[in-house]
Amino acid sequence: MLEKAGIVLTAAEKAEIEVADFGLGHLDSQGLELVTYINTDRYCAKELVLFPRQTCPEHLHPPVDGEPGKLETFRCRWGEVLLYVEGEPAANIQAVLPAGSEACYSVFHEIVLRPGEQYTIPPGTKHWFQGGAEGAIVSEFSSTSRDEFDVFTDPAIVRMPSVADGELQ
Amino acid sequence: MLEKAGIVLTAAEKAEIEVADFGLGHLDSQGLELVTYINTDRYCAKELVLFPRQTCPEHLHPPVDGEPGKLETFRCRWGEVLLYVEGEPAANIQAVLPAGSEACYSVFHEIVLRPGEQYTIPPGTKHWFQGGAEGAIVSEFSSTSRDEFDVFTDPAIVRMPSVADGELQ
């Protein structure tokens, strides 16, 4: 999908694409593929890949170490992304809620991003997003990324397996 | 060039592409074309376009308001960019110094970036860069951008025309 969108990765980057299923075991319906280009103590840039109708589950970025939560800008590069944030809910959302997890989605203000369109999500705002019929490639520009602190609505989600989880495997 | 690289802009963004000639009046040899996607008090993301052999003149990003200077990551998306920073100089640089401005270039540690390759420039480091034979498209991920504070080696350069400059024209 990245190649189709004209986005070039090095061999090392291809080998390190992060595939997140959030511990739910249903990557196709709830998951996200990520390439982190750079993550410093001042800024972060990633490329996000969403398969068709693949959903990144609802979450927010809390304050960490006295700093406001992560501020992030999503820029659609290819395909279509359906983004939901806090605010006036759409009468009928275009996204299809992941079967069995419907109760873990609570914000329905709809923003549809097509190539060249972007949206900036304020810190501490609940949000989730889904790839359209063909999926999506989204560039994420943000403040420092500390994914391990993300707060998910679904209590079954583990964003980053802890050391203890690793030891138990 | 952006279209050729598969990068989509909105009509509003196309209408607002920044064309910087740095007050030198020779855009083809010393200049830069920029699309600023987002610039917040925490991060910035831009797309930079360099024509073939077009050079962004040598400069550095100083501390501003007690914050360290701008930290920036250049990621080549298309073409080739020849980047020069402080450090061990190349025996023979691949770039061609802009005629008449040779004395305004002083750092010659060479980094060649091709699509998918990137380099992060520390705050306060002198640097300049030139598009290769076909030019280059470069994504810039950085801390907050405050171009008006950039310090150029060439005393003739005005990065941001002041109000007074505007009135004199």
Short mmCIF file of C-alpha atoms in Angstrom, two decimals:
data_model
loop_
_atom_site.label_atom_id
_atom_site.label_comp_id
_atom_site.label_asym_id
_atom_site.label_seq_id
_atom_site.Cartn_x
_atom_site.Cartn_y
_atom_site.Cartn_z
CA MET A 1 0.00 0.00 0.00
CA LEU A 2 2.86 2.41 0.78
CA GLU A 3 4.45 1.66 -2.58
CA LYS A 4 1.11 2.23 -4.32
CA ALA A 5 0.96 5.63 -2.61
CA GLY A 6 4.46 6.47 -3.90
CA ILE A 7 6.01 6.40 -0.42
CA VAL A 8 9.52 5.01 -0.38
CA LEU A 9 10.97 3.19 2.64
CA THR A 10 14.49 1.95 3.18
CA ALA A 11 15.02 -1.81 3.53
CA ALA A 12 15.63 -1.29 7.26
CA GLU A 13 12.33 0.57 7.63
CA LYS A 14 10.44 -2.13 5.72
CA ALA A 15 11.84 -4.71 8.11
CA GLU A 16 10.67 -2.72 11.13
CA ILE A 17 7.07 -1.84 10.21
CA GLU A 18 5.10 -1.96 13.46
CA VAL A 19 1.96 -4.07 13.27
CA ALA A 20 -0.35 -3.29 16.19
CA ASP A 21 -3.34 -5.49 16.93
CA PHE A 22 -3.79 -3.88 20.37
CA GLY A 23 -3.84 -7.32 21.95
CA LEU A 24 -7.28 -8.03 20.47
CA GLY A 25 -6.18 -10.70 18.00
CA HIS A 26 -8.27 -9.36 15.10
CA LEU A 27 -5.80 -7.29 13.11
CA ASP A 28 -8.03 -6.92 10.04
CA SER A 29 -10.85 -5.28 11.98
CA GLN A 30 -8.98 -3.48 14.78
CA GLY A 31 -5.35 -2.68 14.16
CA LEU A 32 -2.86 -0.29 12.65
CA GLU A 33 0.42 -0.51 10.75
CA LEU A 34 3.04 2.15 11.51
CA VAL A 35 6.41 3.38 10.30
CA THR A 36 8.01 5.76 12.78
CA TYR A 37 10.36 8.03 10.87
CA ILE A 38 11.53 10.00 13.88
CA ASN A 39 10.51 10.40 17.52
CA THR A 40 12.49 12.93 19.55
CA ASP A 41 11.73 14.75 22.81
CA ARG A 42 10.39 17.62 20.66
CA TYR A 43 8.46 16.06 17.75
CA CYS A 44 7.46 12.84 16.04
CA ALA A 45 6.58 11.81 12.48
CA LYS A 46 5.02 8.53 11.39
CA GLU A 47 3.34 6.99 8.39
CA LEU A 48 0.14 5.11 9.30
CA VAL A 49 -1.41 2.41 7.14
CA LEU A 50 -5.02 1.32 7.51
CA PHE A 51 -6.35 -1.69 5.62
CA PRO A 52 -9.85 -1.36 4.11
CA ARG A 53 -12.24 -0.86 7.05
CA GLN A 54 -9.45 -1.50 9.57
CA THR A 55 -10.07 0.56 12.72
CA CYS A 56 -7.64 2.13 15.16
CA PRO A 57 -9.59 1.81 18.43
CA GLU A 58 -10.83 4.79 20.45
CA HIS A 59 -8.20 6.34 22.71
CA LEU A 60 -6.80 9.61 24.04
CA HIS A 61 -3.36 10.97 24.84
CA PRO A 62 -3.11 12.08 28.49
CA PRO A 63 -0.61 14.55 30.00
CA VAL A 64 2.75 12.91 30.75
CA ASP A 65 5.40 14.25 33.14
CA GLY A 66 3.68 17.62 33.43
CA GLU A 67 3.53 18.09 29.64
CA PRO A 68 0.16 18.37 27.89
CA GLY A 69 -0.95 15.21 26.07
CA LYS A 70 0.23 14.48 22.56
CA LEU A 71 -0.97 16.92 19.91
CA GLU A 72 -1.24 15.26 16.51
CA THR A 73 -2.02 16.17 12.92
CA PHE A 74 -3.35 13.50 10.56
CA ARG A 75 -2.75 14.18 6.88
CA CYS A 76 -4.35 11.79 4.43
CA ARG A 77 -1.91 10.85 1.67
CA TRP A 78 -3.84 8.10 -0.10
CA GLY A 79 -7.29 6.51 0.12
CA GLU A 80 -9.78 7.77 2.64
CA VAL A 81 -9.82 7.90 6.43
CA LEU A 82 -12.93 8.27 8.54
CA LEU A 83 -11.93 10.07 11.76
CA TYR A 84 -14.12 10.43 14.84
CA VAL A 85 -13.51 12.88 17.67
CA GLU A 86 -15.43 14.40 20.56
CA GLY A 87 -18.16 16.83 19.47
CA GLU A 88 -21.52 16.90 17.74
CA PRO A 89 -22.14 13.29 16.63
CA ALA A 90 -23.00 12.48 13.01
CA ALA A 91 -26.59 11.32 12.51
CA ASN A 92 -25.33 8.26 10.66
CA ILE A 93 -21.61 7.58 10.74
CA GLN A 94 -20.00 6.23 7.57
CA ALA A 95 -17.68 3.88 9.45
CA VAL A 96 -18.74 0.39 10.44
CA LEU A 97 -18.13 -0.30 14.14
CA PRO A 98 -15.99 -3.41 14.75
CA ALA A 99 -18.35 -6.31 15.48
CA GLY A 100 -18.39 -7.22 19.15
CA SER A 101 -16.59 -4.03 20.24
CA GLU A 102 -19.41 -1.55 19.58
CA ALA A 103 -19.63 -0.59 23.27
CA CYS A 104 -16.00 0.59 23.21
CA TYR A 105 -16.74 3.46 20.81
CA SER A 106 -18.27 6.62 22.28
CA VAL A 107 -17.33 9.65 20.11
CA PHE A 108 -18.95 10.16 16.72
CA HIS A 109 -18.13 13.62 15.43
CA GLU A 110 -17.15 12.63 11.88
CA ILE A 111 -14.31 14.04 9.81
CA VAL A 112 -13.64 12.49 6.40
CA LEU A 113 -10.11 13.00 5.10
CA ARG A 114 -9.13 12.44 1.50
CA PRO A 115 -5.65 12.93 -0.02
CA GLY A 116 -4.26 16.37 0.84
CA GLU A 117 -6.73 16.91 3.68
CA GLN A 118 -5.66 17.02 7.31
CA TYR A 119 -6.99 17.48 10.83
CA THR A 120 -5.27 18.31 14.13
CA ILE A 121 -6.52 16.52 17.25
CA PRO A 122 -6.14 18.48 20.52
CA PRO A 123 -4.45 16.79 23.52
CA GLY A 124 -6.73 14.68 25.71
CA THR A 125 -9.45 14.31 23.04
CA LYS A 126 -10.95 10.86 22.52
CA HIS A 127 -10.63 9.75 18.91
CA TRP A 128 -10.70 6.72 16.64
CA PHE A 129 -10.37 6.23 12.92
CA GLN A 130 -11.09 3.74 10.17
CA GLY A 131 -9.75 3.19 6.67
CA GLY A 132 -12.26 3.65 3.85
CA ALA A 133 -13.20 1.03 1.24
CA GLU A 134 -9.63 0.89 -0.13
CA GLY A 135 -7.84 1.66 3.13
CA ALA A 136 -5.71 4.73 3.79
CA ILE A 137 -2.20 6.06 4.18
CA VAL A 138 -1.97 8.84 6.75
CA SER A 139 1.05 10.95 7.68
CA GLU A 140 1.06 11.76 11.38
CA PHE A 141 2.94 14.86 12.55
CA SER A 142 2.92 15.29 16.32
CA SER A 143 4.57 16.21 19.55
CA THR A 144 6.62 13.45 21.18
CA SER A 145 4.96 10.04 20.90
CA ARG A 146 4.64 8.03 24.12
CA ASP A 147 2.23 5.32 22.97
CA GLU A 148 2.61 3.39 26.22
CA PHE A 149 0.59 6.08 28.04
CA ASP A 150 -2.37 6.06 25.62
CA VAL A 151 -5.73 5.57 27.34
CA PHE A 152 -8.07 3.24 25.42
CA THR A 153 -11.83 3.04 25.93
CA ASP A 154 -11.73 -0.75 25.52
CA PRO A 155 -10.34 -2.23 28.78
CA ALA A 156 -9.24 -5.34 26.85
CA ILE A 157 -6.65 -3.31 24.93
CA VAL A 158 -2.93 -3.51 25.64
CA ARG A 159 -1.15 -0.97 23.40
CA MET A 160 2.33 -1.92 24.48
CA PRO A 161 2.89 -5.35 26.01
CA SER A 162 4.64 -4.82 29.34
CA VAL A 163 7.84 -6.64 30.29
CA ALA A 164 5.71 -8.87 32.51
CA ASP A 165 3.52 -9.77 29.52
CA GLY A 166 6.63 -10.61 27.55
CA GLU A 167 7.96 -12.82 30.34
CA LEU A 168 4.68 -14.73 30.50
CA GLN A 169 4.70 -15.60 26.82
CA MET B 1 7.23 18.29 -9.09
CA LEU B 2 5.02 17.50 -6.09
CA GLU B 3 2.48 15.83 -8.37
CA LYS B 4 5.23 13.79 -10.00
CA ALA B 5 6.26 12.64 -6.51
CA GLY B 6 2.67 11.56 -5.78
CA ILE B 7 2.16 14.26 -3.15
CA VAL B 8 -1.36 15.68 -3.15
CA LEU B 9 -2.11 19.25 -2.10
CA THR B 10 -5.48 20.92 -1.68
CA ALA B 11 -6.33 23.83 -3.97
CA ALA B 12 -5.82 26.20 -1.01
CA GLU B 13 -2.35 24.78 -0.35
CA LYS B 14 -1.38 25.07 -4.04
CA ALA B 15 -2.38 28.73 -3.94
CA GLU B 16 -0.18 29.35 -0.90
CA ILE B 17 3.09 27.67 -1.85
CA GLU B 18 5.86 29.82 -0.39
CA VAL B 19 8.55 30.78 -2.87
CA ALA B 20 11.66 32.02 -1.07
CA ASP B 21 14.45 33.71 -2.98
CA PHE B 22 16.02 34.98 0.26
CA GLY B 23 16.10 38.49 -1.17
CA LEU B 24 18.88 37.53 -3.58
CA GLY B 25 16.83 37.74 -6.77
CA HIS B 26 18.18 34.51 -8.27
CA LEU B 27 15.51 31.95 -7.41
CA ASP B 28 16.83 29.25 -9.75
CA SER B 29 20.25 29.15 -8.10
CA GLN B 30 19.46 30.12 -4.49
CA GLY B 31 15.92 29.55 -3.32
CA LEU B 32 13.41 27.13 -1.91
CA GLU B 33 9.73 26.32 -2.40
CA LEU B 34 7.77 25.32 0.71
CA VAL B 35 4.38 24.03 1.72
CA THR B 36 3.83 24.34 5.47
CA TYR B 37 1.32 21.68 6.50
CA ILE B 38 1.27 22.59 10.18
CA ASN B 39 3.31 24.78 12.51
CA THR B 40 2.28 24.71 16.19
CA ASP B 41 4.12 25.69 19.37
CA ARG B 42 5.16 22.01 19.64
CA TYR B 43 6.00 20.77 16.12
CA CYS B 44 6.09 21.66 12.46
CA ALA B 45 5.83 19.73 9.18
CA LYS B 46 6.62 21.06 5.72
CA GLU B 47 7.22 19.80 2.22
CA LEU B 48 10.28 21.38 0.58
CA VAL B 49 10.83 21.52 -3.17
CA LEU B 50 14.24 22.11 -4.70
CA PHE B 51 14.63 22.69 -8.43
CA PRO B 52 17.58 20.98 -10.15
CA ARG B 53 20.75 22.42 -8.54
CA GLN B 54 18.70 24.99 -6.59
CA THR B 55 20.42 25.72 -3.27
CA CYS B 56 18.97 26.66 0.10
CA PRO B 57 21.69 28.97 1.44
CA GLU B 58 23.78 28.20 4.54
CA HIS B 59 22.10 29.04 7.83
CA LEU B 60 21.53 27.87 11.39
CA HIS B 61 18.62 27.92 13.82
CA PRO B 62 19.53 29.79 17.04
CA PRO B 63 17.86 29.44 20.45
CA VAL B 64 14.65 31.50 20.69
CA ASP B 65 12.94 32.60 23.92
CA GLY B 66 15.07 30.24 26.04
CA GLU B 67 14.22 27.22 23.87
CA PRO B 68 16.99 25.38 22.02
CA GLY B 69 17.17 26.16 18.31
CA LYS B 70 14.99 24.29 15.83
CA LEU B 71 15.70 20.58 15.52
CA GLU B 72 14.81 19.30 12.08
CA THR B 73 14.66 16.01 10.19
CA PHE B 74 14.96 16.03 6.40
CA ARG B 75 13.45 13.01 4.67
CA CYS B 76 14.02 12.74 0.93
CA ARG B 77 10.80 11.72 -0.85
CA TRP B 78 11.82 12.14 -4.48
CA GLY B 79 14.98 12.97 -6.41
CA GLU B 80 18.21 13.59 -4.56
CA VAL B 81 19.32 16.19 -2.05
CA LEU B 82 22.92 17.05 -1.26
CA LEU B 83 23.06 18.22 2.35
CA TYR B 84 26.05 19.90 4.00
CA VAL B 85 26.54 20.29 7.74
CA GLU B 86 29.36 21.05 10.17
CA GLY B 87 31.94 18.27 10.44
CA GLU B 88 34.68 16.58 8.43
CA PRO B 89 34.53 18.23 4.98
CA ALA B 90 34.25 16.11 1.83
CA ALA B 91 37.41 16.13 -0.30
CA ASN B 92 35.31 17.07 -3.33
CA ILE B 93 31.72 18.06 -2.74
CA GLN B 94 29.15 16.94 -5.31
CA ALA B 95 27.16 20.19 -5.13
CA VAL B 96 28.04 23.19 -7.26
CA LEU B 97 28.39 26.36 -5.19
CA PRO B 98 26.15 29.20 -6.42
CA ALA B 99 28.25 31.45 -8.64
CA GLY B 100 29.20 34.70 -6.93
CA SER B 101 28.17 33.46 -3.48
CA GLU B 102 30.96 30.94 -2.90
CA ALA B 103 32.31 32.89 0.10
CA CYS B 104 28.98 32.44 1.91
CA TYR B 105 29.35 28.66 2.20
CA SER B 106 31.60 27.33 4.97
CA VAL B 107 30.48 23.81 5.97
CA PHE B 108 31.14 20.86 3.69
CA HIS B 109 30.42 17.64 5.54
CA GLU B 110 28.39 15.91 2.81
CA ILE B 111 25.27 13.79 3.26
CA VAL B 112 23.49 12.53 0.15
CA LEU B 113 19.83 11.67 0.65
CA ARG B 114 17.83 9.61 -1.82
CA PRO B 115 14.15 8.63 -1.48
CA GLY B 116 13.48 7.02 1.90
CA GLU B 117 16.69 8.37 3.43
CA GLN B 118 16.69 11.00 6.15
CA TYR B 119 18.98 13.02 8.40
CA THR B 120 18.36 15.00 11.58
CA ILE B 121 20.19 18.31 11.99
CA PRO B 122 20.98 19.33 15.59
CA PRO B 123 19.99 22.82 16.81
CA GLY B 124 22.53 25.56 16.09
CA THR B 125 24.32 23.60 13.36
CA LYS B 126 25.20 25.45 10.16
CA HIS B 127 23.76 23.68 7.12
CA TRP B 128 22.84 24.17 3.47
CA PHE B 129 21.44 21.90 0.80
CA GLN B 130 21.07 21.59 -2.94
CA GLY B 131 18.76 19.64 -5.21
CA GLY B 132 20.41 17.00 -7.41
CA ALA B 133 20.28 16.87 -11.21
CA GLU B 134 16.48 16.42 -11.21
CA GLY B 135 15.78 18.42 -8.03
CA ALA B 136 14.29 17.01 -4.86
CA ILE B 137 11.21 16.78 -2.72
CA VAL B 138 12.04 16.72 1.00
CA SER B 139 9.66 16.28 3.93
CA GLU B 140 10.78 18.34 6.90
CA PHE B 141 9.67 17.25 10.37
CA SER B 142 10.78 19.63 13.12
CA SER B 143 10.23 21.48 16.34
CA THR B 144 8.39 24.80 15.98
CA SER B 145 9.48 26.76 12.93
CA ARG B 146 10.45 30.41 13.47
CA ASP B 147 12.11 31.17 10.14
CA GLU B 148 12.41 34.86 10.96
CA PHE B 149 15.15 34.06 13.50
CA ASP B 150 17.31 31.98 11.12
CA VAL B 151 20.93 33.16 10.95
CA PHE B 152 22.34 33.11 7.41
CA THR B 153 26.03 33.17 6.56
CA ASP B 154 25.40 35.51 3.63
CA PRO B 155 24.82 39.03 5.06
CA ALA B 156 22.85 39.94 1.92
CA ILE B 157 20.09 37.48 2.82
CA VAL B 158 16.72 38.55 4.16
CA ARG B 159 14.70 35.42 5.00
CA MET B 160 11.55 37.27 5.90
CA PRO B 161 11.11 40.74 4.44
CA SER B 162 10.33 43.13 7.27
CA VAL B 163 7.40 45.54 7.15
CA ALA B 164 9.90 48.29 6.32
CA ASP B 165 11.22 46.27 3.37
CA GLY B 166 7.67 45.86 2.15
CA GLU B 167 7.05 49.60 2.41
CA LEU B 168 10.17 50.37 0.43
CA GLN B 169 9.18 48.23 -2.53
#
